[in-house]
XYZ file of C-alpha atoms in Angstrom:
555
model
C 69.465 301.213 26.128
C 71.264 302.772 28.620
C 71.072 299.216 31.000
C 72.227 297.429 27.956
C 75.564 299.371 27.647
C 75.903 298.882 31.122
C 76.052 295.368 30.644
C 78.254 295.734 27.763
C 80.508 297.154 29.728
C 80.859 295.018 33.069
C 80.602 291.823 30.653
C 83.919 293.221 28.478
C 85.371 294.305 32.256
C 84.863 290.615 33.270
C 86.530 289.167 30.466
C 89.285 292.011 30.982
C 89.871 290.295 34.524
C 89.952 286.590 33.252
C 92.380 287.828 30.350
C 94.893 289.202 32.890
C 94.209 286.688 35.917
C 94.817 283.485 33.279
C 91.735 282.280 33.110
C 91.652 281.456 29.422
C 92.528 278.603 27.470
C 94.371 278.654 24.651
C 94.233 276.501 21.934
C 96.905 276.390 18.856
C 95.898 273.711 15.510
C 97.736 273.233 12.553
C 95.720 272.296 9.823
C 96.563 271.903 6.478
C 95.929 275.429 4.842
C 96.065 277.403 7.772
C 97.424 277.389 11.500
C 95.212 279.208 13.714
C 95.203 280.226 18.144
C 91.901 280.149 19.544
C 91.539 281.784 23.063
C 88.445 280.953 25.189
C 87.319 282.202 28.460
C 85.879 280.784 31.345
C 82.703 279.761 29.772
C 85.001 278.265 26.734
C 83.288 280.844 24.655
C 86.190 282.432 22.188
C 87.594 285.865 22.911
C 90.229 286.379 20.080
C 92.078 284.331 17.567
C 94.458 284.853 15.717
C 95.808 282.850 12.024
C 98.301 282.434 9.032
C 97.884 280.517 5.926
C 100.014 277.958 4.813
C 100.069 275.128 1.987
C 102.055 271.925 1.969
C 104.657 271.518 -1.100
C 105.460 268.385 -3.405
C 109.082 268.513 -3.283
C 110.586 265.544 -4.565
C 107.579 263.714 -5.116
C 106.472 263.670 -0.944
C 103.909 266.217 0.011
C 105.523 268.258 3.411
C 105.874 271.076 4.741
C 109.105 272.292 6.187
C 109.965 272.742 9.861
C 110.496 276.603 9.069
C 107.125 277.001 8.070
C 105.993 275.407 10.860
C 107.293 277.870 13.295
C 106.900 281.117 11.505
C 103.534 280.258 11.136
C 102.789 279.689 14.474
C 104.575 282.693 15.585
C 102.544 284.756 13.079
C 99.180 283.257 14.828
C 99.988 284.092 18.218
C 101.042 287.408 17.460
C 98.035 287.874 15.338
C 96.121 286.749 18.753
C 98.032 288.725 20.756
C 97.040 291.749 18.757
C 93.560 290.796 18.947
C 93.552 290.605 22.702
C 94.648 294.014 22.881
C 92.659 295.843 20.313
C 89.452 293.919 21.997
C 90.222 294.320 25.472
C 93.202 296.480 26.199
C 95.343 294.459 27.986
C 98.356 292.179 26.444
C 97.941 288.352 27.121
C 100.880 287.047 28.976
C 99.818 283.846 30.497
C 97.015 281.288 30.333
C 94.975 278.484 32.324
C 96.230 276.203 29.771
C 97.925 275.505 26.260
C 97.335 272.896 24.061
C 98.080 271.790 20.299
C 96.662 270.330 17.612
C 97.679 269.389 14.157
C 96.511 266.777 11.201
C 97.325 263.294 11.843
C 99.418 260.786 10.806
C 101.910 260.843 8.901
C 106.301 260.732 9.621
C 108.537 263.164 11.288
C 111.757 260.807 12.300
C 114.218 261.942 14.553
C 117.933 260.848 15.081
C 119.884 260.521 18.865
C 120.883 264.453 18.236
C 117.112 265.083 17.840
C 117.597 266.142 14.121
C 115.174 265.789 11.803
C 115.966 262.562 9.101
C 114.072 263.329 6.412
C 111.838 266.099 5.539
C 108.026 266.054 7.041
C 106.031 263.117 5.375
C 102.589 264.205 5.689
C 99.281 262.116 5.679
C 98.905 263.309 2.359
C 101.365 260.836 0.718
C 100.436 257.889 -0.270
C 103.098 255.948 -0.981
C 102.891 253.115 1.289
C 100.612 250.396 -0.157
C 102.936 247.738 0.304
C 103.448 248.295 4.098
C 100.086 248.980 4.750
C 99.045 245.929 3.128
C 101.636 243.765 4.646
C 100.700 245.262 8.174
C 96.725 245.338 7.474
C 97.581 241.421 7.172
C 99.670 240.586 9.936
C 97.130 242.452 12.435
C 94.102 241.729 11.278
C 93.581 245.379 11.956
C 92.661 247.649 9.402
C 96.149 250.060 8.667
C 95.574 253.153 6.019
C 98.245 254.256 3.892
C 98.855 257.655 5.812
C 99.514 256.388 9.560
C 102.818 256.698 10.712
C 103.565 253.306 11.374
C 102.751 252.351 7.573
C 106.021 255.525 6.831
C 108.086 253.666 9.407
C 107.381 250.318 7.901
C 107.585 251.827 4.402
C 111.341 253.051 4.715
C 112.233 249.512 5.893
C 110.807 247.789 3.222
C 112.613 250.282 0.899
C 115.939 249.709 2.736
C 116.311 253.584 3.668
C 119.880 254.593 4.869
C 118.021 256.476 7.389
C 116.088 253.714 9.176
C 118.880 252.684 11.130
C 119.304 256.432 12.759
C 115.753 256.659 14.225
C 115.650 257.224 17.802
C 112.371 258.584 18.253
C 109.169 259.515 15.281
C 106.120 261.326 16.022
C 103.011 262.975 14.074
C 103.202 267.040 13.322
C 101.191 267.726 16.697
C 103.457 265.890 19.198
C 106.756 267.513 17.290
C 105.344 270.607 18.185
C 104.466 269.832 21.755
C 107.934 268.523 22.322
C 109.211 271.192 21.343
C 107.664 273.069 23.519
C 107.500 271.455 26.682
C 110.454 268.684 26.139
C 108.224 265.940 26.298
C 107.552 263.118 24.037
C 104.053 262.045 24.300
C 101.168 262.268 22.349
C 97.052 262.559 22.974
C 95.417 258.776 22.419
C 93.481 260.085 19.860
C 96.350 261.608 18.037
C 98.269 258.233 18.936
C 96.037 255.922 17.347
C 97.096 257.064 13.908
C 100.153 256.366 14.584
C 99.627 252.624 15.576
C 96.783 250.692 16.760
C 95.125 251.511 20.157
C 93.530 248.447 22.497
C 90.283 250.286 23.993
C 90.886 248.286 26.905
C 94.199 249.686 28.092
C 94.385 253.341 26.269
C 97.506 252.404 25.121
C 99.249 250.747 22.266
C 98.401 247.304 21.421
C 100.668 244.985 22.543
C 100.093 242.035 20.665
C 100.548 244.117 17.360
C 103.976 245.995 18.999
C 105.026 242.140 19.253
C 103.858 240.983 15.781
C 105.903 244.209 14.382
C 109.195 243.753 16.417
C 109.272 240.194 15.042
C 108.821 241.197 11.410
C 111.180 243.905 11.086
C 113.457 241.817 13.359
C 117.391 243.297 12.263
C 116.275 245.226 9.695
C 115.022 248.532 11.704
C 116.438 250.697 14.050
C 117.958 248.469 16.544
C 115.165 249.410 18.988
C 111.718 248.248 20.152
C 108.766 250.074 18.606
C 107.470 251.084 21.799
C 110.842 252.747 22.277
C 110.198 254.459 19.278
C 106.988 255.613 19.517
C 105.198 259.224 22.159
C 103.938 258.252 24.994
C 100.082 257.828 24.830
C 97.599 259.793 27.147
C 94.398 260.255 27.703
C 92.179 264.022 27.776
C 93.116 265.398 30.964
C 96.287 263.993 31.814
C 99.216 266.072 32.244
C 101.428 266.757 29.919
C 104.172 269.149 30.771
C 104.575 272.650 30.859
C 105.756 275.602 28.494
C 109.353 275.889 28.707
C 110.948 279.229 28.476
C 112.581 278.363 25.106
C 109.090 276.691 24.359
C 107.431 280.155 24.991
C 110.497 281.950 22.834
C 109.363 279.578 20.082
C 105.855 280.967 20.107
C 106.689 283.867 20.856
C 109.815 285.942 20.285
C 108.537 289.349 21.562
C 108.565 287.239 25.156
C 105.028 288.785 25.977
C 104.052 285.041 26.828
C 105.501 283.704 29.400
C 106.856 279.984 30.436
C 105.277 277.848 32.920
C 101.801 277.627 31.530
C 100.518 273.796 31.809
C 99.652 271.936 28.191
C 97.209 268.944 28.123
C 98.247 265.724 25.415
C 98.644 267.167 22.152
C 95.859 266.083 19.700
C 94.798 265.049 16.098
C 92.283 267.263 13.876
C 90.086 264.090 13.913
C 89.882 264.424 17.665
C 89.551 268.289 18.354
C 86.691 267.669 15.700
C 85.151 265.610 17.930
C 84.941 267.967 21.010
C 84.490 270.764 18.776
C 80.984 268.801 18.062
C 80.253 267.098 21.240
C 80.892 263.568 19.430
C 82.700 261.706 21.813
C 79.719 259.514 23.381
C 79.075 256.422 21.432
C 76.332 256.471 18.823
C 77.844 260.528 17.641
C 79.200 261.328 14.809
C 80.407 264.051 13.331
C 82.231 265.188 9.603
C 85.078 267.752 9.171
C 85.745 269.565 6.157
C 89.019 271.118 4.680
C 91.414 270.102 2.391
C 90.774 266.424 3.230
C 87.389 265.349 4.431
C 86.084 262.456 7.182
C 83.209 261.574 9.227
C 84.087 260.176 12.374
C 81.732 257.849 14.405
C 81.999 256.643 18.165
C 81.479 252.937 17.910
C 79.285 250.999 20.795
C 81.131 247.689 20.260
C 84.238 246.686 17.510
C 83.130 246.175 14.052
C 82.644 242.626 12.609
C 85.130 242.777 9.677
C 88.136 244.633 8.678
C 87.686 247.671 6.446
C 90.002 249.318 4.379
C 87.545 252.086 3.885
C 87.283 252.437 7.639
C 90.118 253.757 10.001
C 90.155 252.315 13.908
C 90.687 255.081 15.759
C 89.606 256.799 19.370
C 88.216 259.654 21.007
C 90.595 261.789 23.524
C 89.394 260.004 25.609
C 90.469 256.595 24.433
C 86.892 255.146 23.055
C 87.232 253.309 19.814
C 85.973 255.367 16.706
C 85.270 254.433 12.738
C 86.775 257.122 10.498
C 86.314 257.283 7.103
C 89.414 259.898 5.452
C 89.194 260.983 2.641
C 92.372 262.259 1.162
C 90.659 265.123 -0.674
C 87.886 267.755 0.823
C 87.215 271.426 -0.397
C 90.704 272.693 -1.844
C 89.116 271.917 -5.460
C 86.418 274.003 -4.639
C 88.344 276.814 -3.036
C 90.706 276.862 -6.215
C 87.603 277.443 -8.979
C 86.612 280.338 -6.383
C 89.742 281.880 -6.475
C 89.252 281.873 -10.430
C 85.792 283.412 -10.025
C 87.488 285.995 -7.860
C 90.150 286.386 -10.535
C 87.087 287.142 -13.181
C 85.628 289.590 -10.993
C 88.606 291.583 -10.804
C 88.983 291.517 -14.369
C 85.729 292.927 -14.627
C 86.403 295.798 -12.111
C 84.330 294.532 -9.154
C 86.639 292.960 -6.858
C 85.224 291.042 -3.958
C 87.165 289.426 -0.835
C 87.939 285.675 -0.987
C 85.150 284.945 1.576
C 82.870 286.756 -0.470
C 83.074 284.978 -3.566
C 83.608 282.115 -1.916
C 80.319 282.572 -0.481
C 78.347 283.856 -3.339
C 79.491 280.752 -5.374
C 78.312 278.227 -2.350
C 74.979 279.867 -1.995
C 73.938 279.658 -5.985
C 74.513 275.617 -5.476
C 70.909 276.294 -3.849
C 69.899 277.160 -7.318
C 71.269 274.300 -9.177
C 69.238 271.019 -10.007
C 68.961 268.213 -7.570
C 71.308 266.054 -9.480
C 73.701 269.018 -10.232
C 72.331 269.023 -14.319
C 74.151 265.950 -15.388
C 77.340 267.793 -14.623
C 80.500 265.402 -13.078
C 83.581 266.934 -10.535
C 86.770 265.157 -9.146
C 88.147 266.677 -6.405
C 91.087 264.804 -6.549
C 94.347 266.716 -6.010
C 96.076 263.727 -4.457
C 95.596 259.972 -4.418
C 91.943 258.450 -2.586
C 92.378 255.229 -1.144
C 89.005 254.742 -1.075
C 88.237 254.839 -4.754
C 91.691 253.095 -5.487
C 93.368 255.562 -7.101
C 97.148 256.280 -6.295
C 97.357 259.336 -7.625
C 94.626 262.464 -8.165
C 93.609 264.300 -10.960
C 90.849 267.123 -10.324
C 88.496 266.760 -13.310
C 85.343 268.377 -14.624
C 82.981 266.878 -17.765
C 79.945 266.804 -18.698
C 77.986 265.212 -21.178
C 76.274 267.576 -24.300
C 73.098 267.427 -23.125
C 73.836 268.630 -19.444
C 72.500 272.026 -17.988
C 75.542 274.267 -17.702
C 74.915 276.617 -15.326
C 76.498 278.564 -12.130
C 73.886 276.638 -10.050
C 74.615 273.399 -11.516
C 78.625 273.773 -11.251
C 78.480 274.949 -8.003
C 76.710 271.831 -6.660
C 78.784 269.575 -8.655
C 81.728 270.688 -7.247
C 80.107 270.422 -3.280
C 78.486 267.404 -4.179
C 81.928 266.132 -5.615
C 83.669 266.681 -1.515
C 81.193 264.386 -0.466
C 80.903 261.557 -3.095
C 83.961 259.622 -1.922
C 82.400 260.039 1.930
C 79.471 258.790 0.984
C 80.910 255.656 -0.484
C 82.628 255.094 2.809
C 79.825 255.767 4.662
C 77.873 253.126 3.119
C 80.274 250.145 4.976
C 79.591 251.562 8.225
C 75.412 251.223 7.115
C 76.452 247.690 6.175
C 78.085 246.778 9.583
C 74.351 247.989 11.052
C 76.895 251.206 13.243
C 74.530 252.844 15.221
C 74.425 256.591 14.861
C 71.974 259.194 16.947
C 73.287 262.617 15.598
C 75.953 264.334 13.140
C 77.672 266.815 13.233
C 79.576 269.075 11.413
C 82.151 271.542 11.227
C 85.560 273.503 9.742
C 85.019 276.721 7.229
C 83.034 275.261 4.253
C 80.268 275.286 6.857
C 80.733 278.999 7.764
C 78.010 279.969 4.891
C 75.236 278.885 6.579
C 72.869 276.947 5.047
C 74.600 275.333 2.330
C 76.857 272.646 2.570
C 75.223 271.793 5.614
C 71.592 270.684 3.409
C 73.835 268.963 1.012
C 75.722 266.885 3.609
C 72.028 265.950 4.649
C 71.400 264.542 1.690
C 75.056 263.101 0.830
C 74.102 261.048 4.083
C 70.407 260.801 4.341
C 70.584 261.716 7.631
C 70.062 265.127 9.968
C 73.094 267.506 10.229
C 73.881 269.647 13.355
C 76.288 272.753 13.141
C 76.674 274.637 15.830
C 78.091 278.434 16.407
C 81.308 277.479 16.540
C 81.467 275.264 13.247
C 83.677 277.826 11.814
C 85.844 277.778 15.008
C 86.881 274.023 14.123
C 89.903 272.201 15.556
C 91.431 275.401 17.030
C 88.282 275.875 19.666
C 88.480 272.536 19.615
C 91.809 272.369 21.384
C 91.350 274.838 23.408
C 88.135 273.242 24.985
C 91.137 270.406 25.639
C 93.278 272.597 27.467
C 90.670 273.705 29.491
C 89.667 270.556 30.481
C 93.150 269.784 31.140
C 93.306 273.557 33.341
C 89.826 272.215 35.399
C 92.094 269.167 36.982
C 95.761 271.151 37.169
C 97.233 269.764 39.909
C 95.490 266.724 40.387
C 95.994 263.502 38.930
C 92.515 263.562 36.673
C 89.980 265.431 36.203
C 86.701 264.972 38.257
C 84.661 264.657 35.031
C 84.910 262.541 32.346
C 85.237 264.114 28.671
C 81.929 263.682 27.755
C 80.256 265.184 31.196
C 82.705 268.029 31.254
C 81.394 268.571 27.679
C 78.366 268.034 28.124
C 77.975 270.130 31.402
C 80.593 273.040 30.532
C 80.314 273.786 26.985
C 77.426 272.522 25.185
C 74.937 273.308 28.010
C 73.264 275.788 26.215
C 74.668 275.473 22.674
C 72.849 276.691 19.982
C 72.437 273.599 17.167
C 70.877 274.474 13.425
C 69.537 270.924 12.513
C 69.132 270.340 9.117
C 66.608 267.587 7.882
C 67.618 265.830 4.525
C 65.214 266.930 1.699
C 63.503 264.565 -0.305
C 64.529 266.147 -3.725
C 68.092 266.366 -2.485
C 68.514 262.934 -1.302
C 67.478 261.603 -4.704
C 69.520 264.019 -6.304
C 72.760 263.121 -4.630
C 71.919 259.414 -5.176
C 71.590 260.081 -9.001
C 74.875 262.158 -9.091
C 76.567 259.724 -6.825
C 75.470 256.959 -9.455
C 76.890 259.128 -12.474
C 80.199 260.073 -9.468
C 80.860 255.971 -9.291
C 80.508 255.434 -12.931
C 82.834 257.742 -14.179
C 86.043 256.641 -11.734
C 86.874 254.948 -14.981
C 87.713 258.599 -16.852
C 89.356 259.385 -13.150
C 91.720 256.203 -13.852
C 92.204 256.724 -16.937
C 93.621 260.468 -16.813
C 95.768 258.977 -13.841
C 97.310 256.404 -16.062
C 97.269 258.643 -18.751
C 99.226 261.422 -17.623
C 101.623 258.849 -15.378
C 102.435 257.379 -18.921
C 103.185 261.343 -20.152
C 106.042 261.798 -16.865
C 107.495 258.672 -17.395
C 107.924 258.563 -21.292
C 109.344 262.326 -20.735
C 111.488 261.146 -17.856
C 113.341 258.553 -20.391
C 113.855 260.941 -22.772
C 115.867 263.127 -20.505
């Protein structure tokens, strides 16, 4: 006993050191419900964290966030983190090895010569675009979703915005930050490439399409190239400026952390998913879950045939990838566990969110394979996938279906994966070659659970690992770290997937999950009933769109 607090003791004095020598990492994501610093030691284990919860806003019809909320949530994670540091290990965090930031992809933040913002935050969320994403998908032969920043840009030209003609400069939510804080206007490849189409060849944006584009919009844009236009693209590794002192007042307004600390490319939540899961070799795969929901999957050679199920997108590292988004994840299911936790309090037994949350996912174990004839849309915004512009989250059920808690609860998981699945099935089609997936983000913190019923959503094995619940934020930081093991020099030694491989996952701890027989036919039956009943999805689209615009006239 006595040797064992020993240990305790020199291992917390070791980490003490690192924490005041700079030895850490830090990594900083903003996802969409909550914004959360991740700090990781020398082993790229994490020491503290720190996080704030947010929620984007449908102001005007767009779905943003404002630039406010942005930065008071940041600055209420890091001082969470900084808190953290000092209630763990008694000393205040004032510098690290390296910084680096990650936020969800796509969408439009346009900037004018006097670097002011044009119009407010478009996220990926929107989905507004069809027509330029058509029109683009077209002219490139390349595959171009309605939430990637180039389909926003094309959007507002097509739509003769007064603000077109101002834009200097647009980026995604993750390089806004980073410029921010280090003045410079460049963005990870990964991040990048959903922004505008990536040749694997060169790392950098494809110049045929930057051509094709120029000569389309012709007079009608910004007066500028859309390479001038568009962050710089780099690879993992590569540097990517420094924390500025009013970058460091940004984070942090106390001034405990202080400027000069180097950042590596600011990345996408698709690619911090990846490193948080070791999926950046070809043949890996891995799914994230939040508020939207998408399996990425590291491609050995480019598909046959364009997809508009599949996104083209890379690794970090600049390898090509096949994502399948999915506009809409888990928020569904965290709402109708916020109304459990609303019943328990009206019955005078209160419970944290986590704990209800938890309780609720674990009695999906109970429910029947199929989920008792029950039927769940998750839908809170439009799903290209499924065709629908617009979302409506549903739940029905036929008379003869078994209501229970059981039965609901596995609806409503089995209802985040359904419109995965679907997309899923194209990559089957073009014969993708996949080894292992794996998963991660908080629905996976209750262990067991979703985990089995992604197995059988994809009839395949699913690997979480300790740090599933760590998601894009560890992620990151793993990033930065990489970026901190070449400071100096112009690369790093390693390539992504060694330094990975040899560094971090070593010795990581993997819970495989084998897809069970009775689950896999029960997902297949609910999927059946899932793809059938898109036509009461429609239908409560077109019927509620009919509702707005009848009361809109008679305003």
């Amino acid at each position: 006993m006595v040797e064992r607090q020993d240990e305790g003791v020199e291992r917390l004095a070791g980490l003490r050191e690192a924490i005041e020598q700079g030895r850490t990492a830090l990594g900083i994501e903003l996802g969409s419900t909550r914004i959360k610093a991740c700090l990781v030691g020398p082993d790229n284990a994490p020491l503290a964290s720190g996080s704030h919860d947010w929620e984007n806003q449908l102001v005007d019809g767009v779905w943003t966030y404002s630039l406010d909320a942005v930065w008071s949530g940041l600055q209420e994670s890091v001082t969470a983190l900084l808190s953290d540091v000092e209630r763990q290990y008694g000393v205040r965090l004032t510098t690290v090895g390296a910084l680096g930031v990650s936020a969800m992809m796509h969408g439009y933040l346009a900037f004018d010569e006097a670097d002011e913002l044009l119009v407010p935050f478009r996220t990926w969320r929107n989905t507004s675009t069809e027509r330029a994403a058509t029109e683009l998908t077209g002219l490139f032969g390349y595959n171009i979703p309605l939430r990637w920043s180039v389909a926003h840009l094309y959007q507002a030209i097509l739509d003769d915005e007064p603000h077109v003609a101002q834009v200097r400069h647009f980026t995604t939510l993750a390089g806004y930050v980073h410029w921010r804080l280090t003045g410079q206007q460049v963005l990870g490849v990964g991040d990048a490439s959903g922004m505008f189409p990536i040749d694997p060849a060169t790392k950098d944006y494809d110049q045929r399409m930057l051509a094709q584009l120029d000569e389309l919009v012709g007079d009608r844009g910004s007066g500028l190239g859309i390479t001038d236009l568009l962050p710089r693209a780099l690879p993992a590794g590569a540097d990517a400026g420094a924390l500025t002192a009013e970058g460091a007042a940004l984070l942090d307004p106390t001034g405990t952390l202080r400027p000069g600390i180097p950042l590596c490319p600011p990345e996408g939540d698709a690619g911090t998913g990846m490193v948080a899961t070791n999926s950046v070799a070809p043949r890996t795969g891995n799914v994230s879950a939040g508020t939207s929901i998408f399996a990425m999957v590291v491609l050995e050679k480019p598909l046959e045939s364009v997809h508009e199920e599949l996104d083209l997108v890379t690794t970090p590292a600049g390898d090509l990838v096949a994502m399948v988004h999915c506009n809409n994840g888990a928020s569904e299911l965290g709402a109708w566990a916020e109304l459990f936790g609303q019943f328990a309090t009206a019955l005078g037994q209160p419970a944290a969110p986590d704990a209800v949350f938890g309780a609720l996912l674990r009695s999906a174990l109970d429910g029947d394979a199929d989920g008792g004839g029950l039927l769940a849309y998750n839908y809170l915004s439009g799903e290209p996938i499924t065709g629908l512009e617009a979302g409506r989250p549903l739940f029905t059920r036929t008379p003869d279906s078994r209501l229970t808690l059981g039965n609901f609860a596995r609806t409503q998981v089995y209802s985040v994966f359904g419109t995965l699945s679907l997309g899923m099935r194209v990559l089957a089609e073009e014969q993708v070659g996949l080894d292992s997936m794996f998963a991660h983000g908080g629905l996976f913190r209750t262990e067991g659970v979703a985990q089995r019923l992604l197995a059988a959503a994809l009839g395949a094995p699913v690997a979480v690992g300790r740090t599933a619940g760590e998601g894009g934020a560890w992620g990151i930081a793993v990033l930065a770290a990489y970026r901190a093991s070449a400071h100096g020099a112009a690369a790093p030694e390693q390539s992504l997937g060694a330094y990975l491989g040899a560094e971090v996952f070593a010795d990581a701890a993997l819970d495989v999950v084998e897809p069970d027989a009775g689950d896999v036919a029960g997902f297949s039956a609910y999927l059946e009933r899932y793809s059938a009943g898109l036509a009461i999805e429609r239908a409560a689209v077109e019927t509620l769109r009919t509702r707005d615009t009848t009361q809109e006239s008679d305003r």
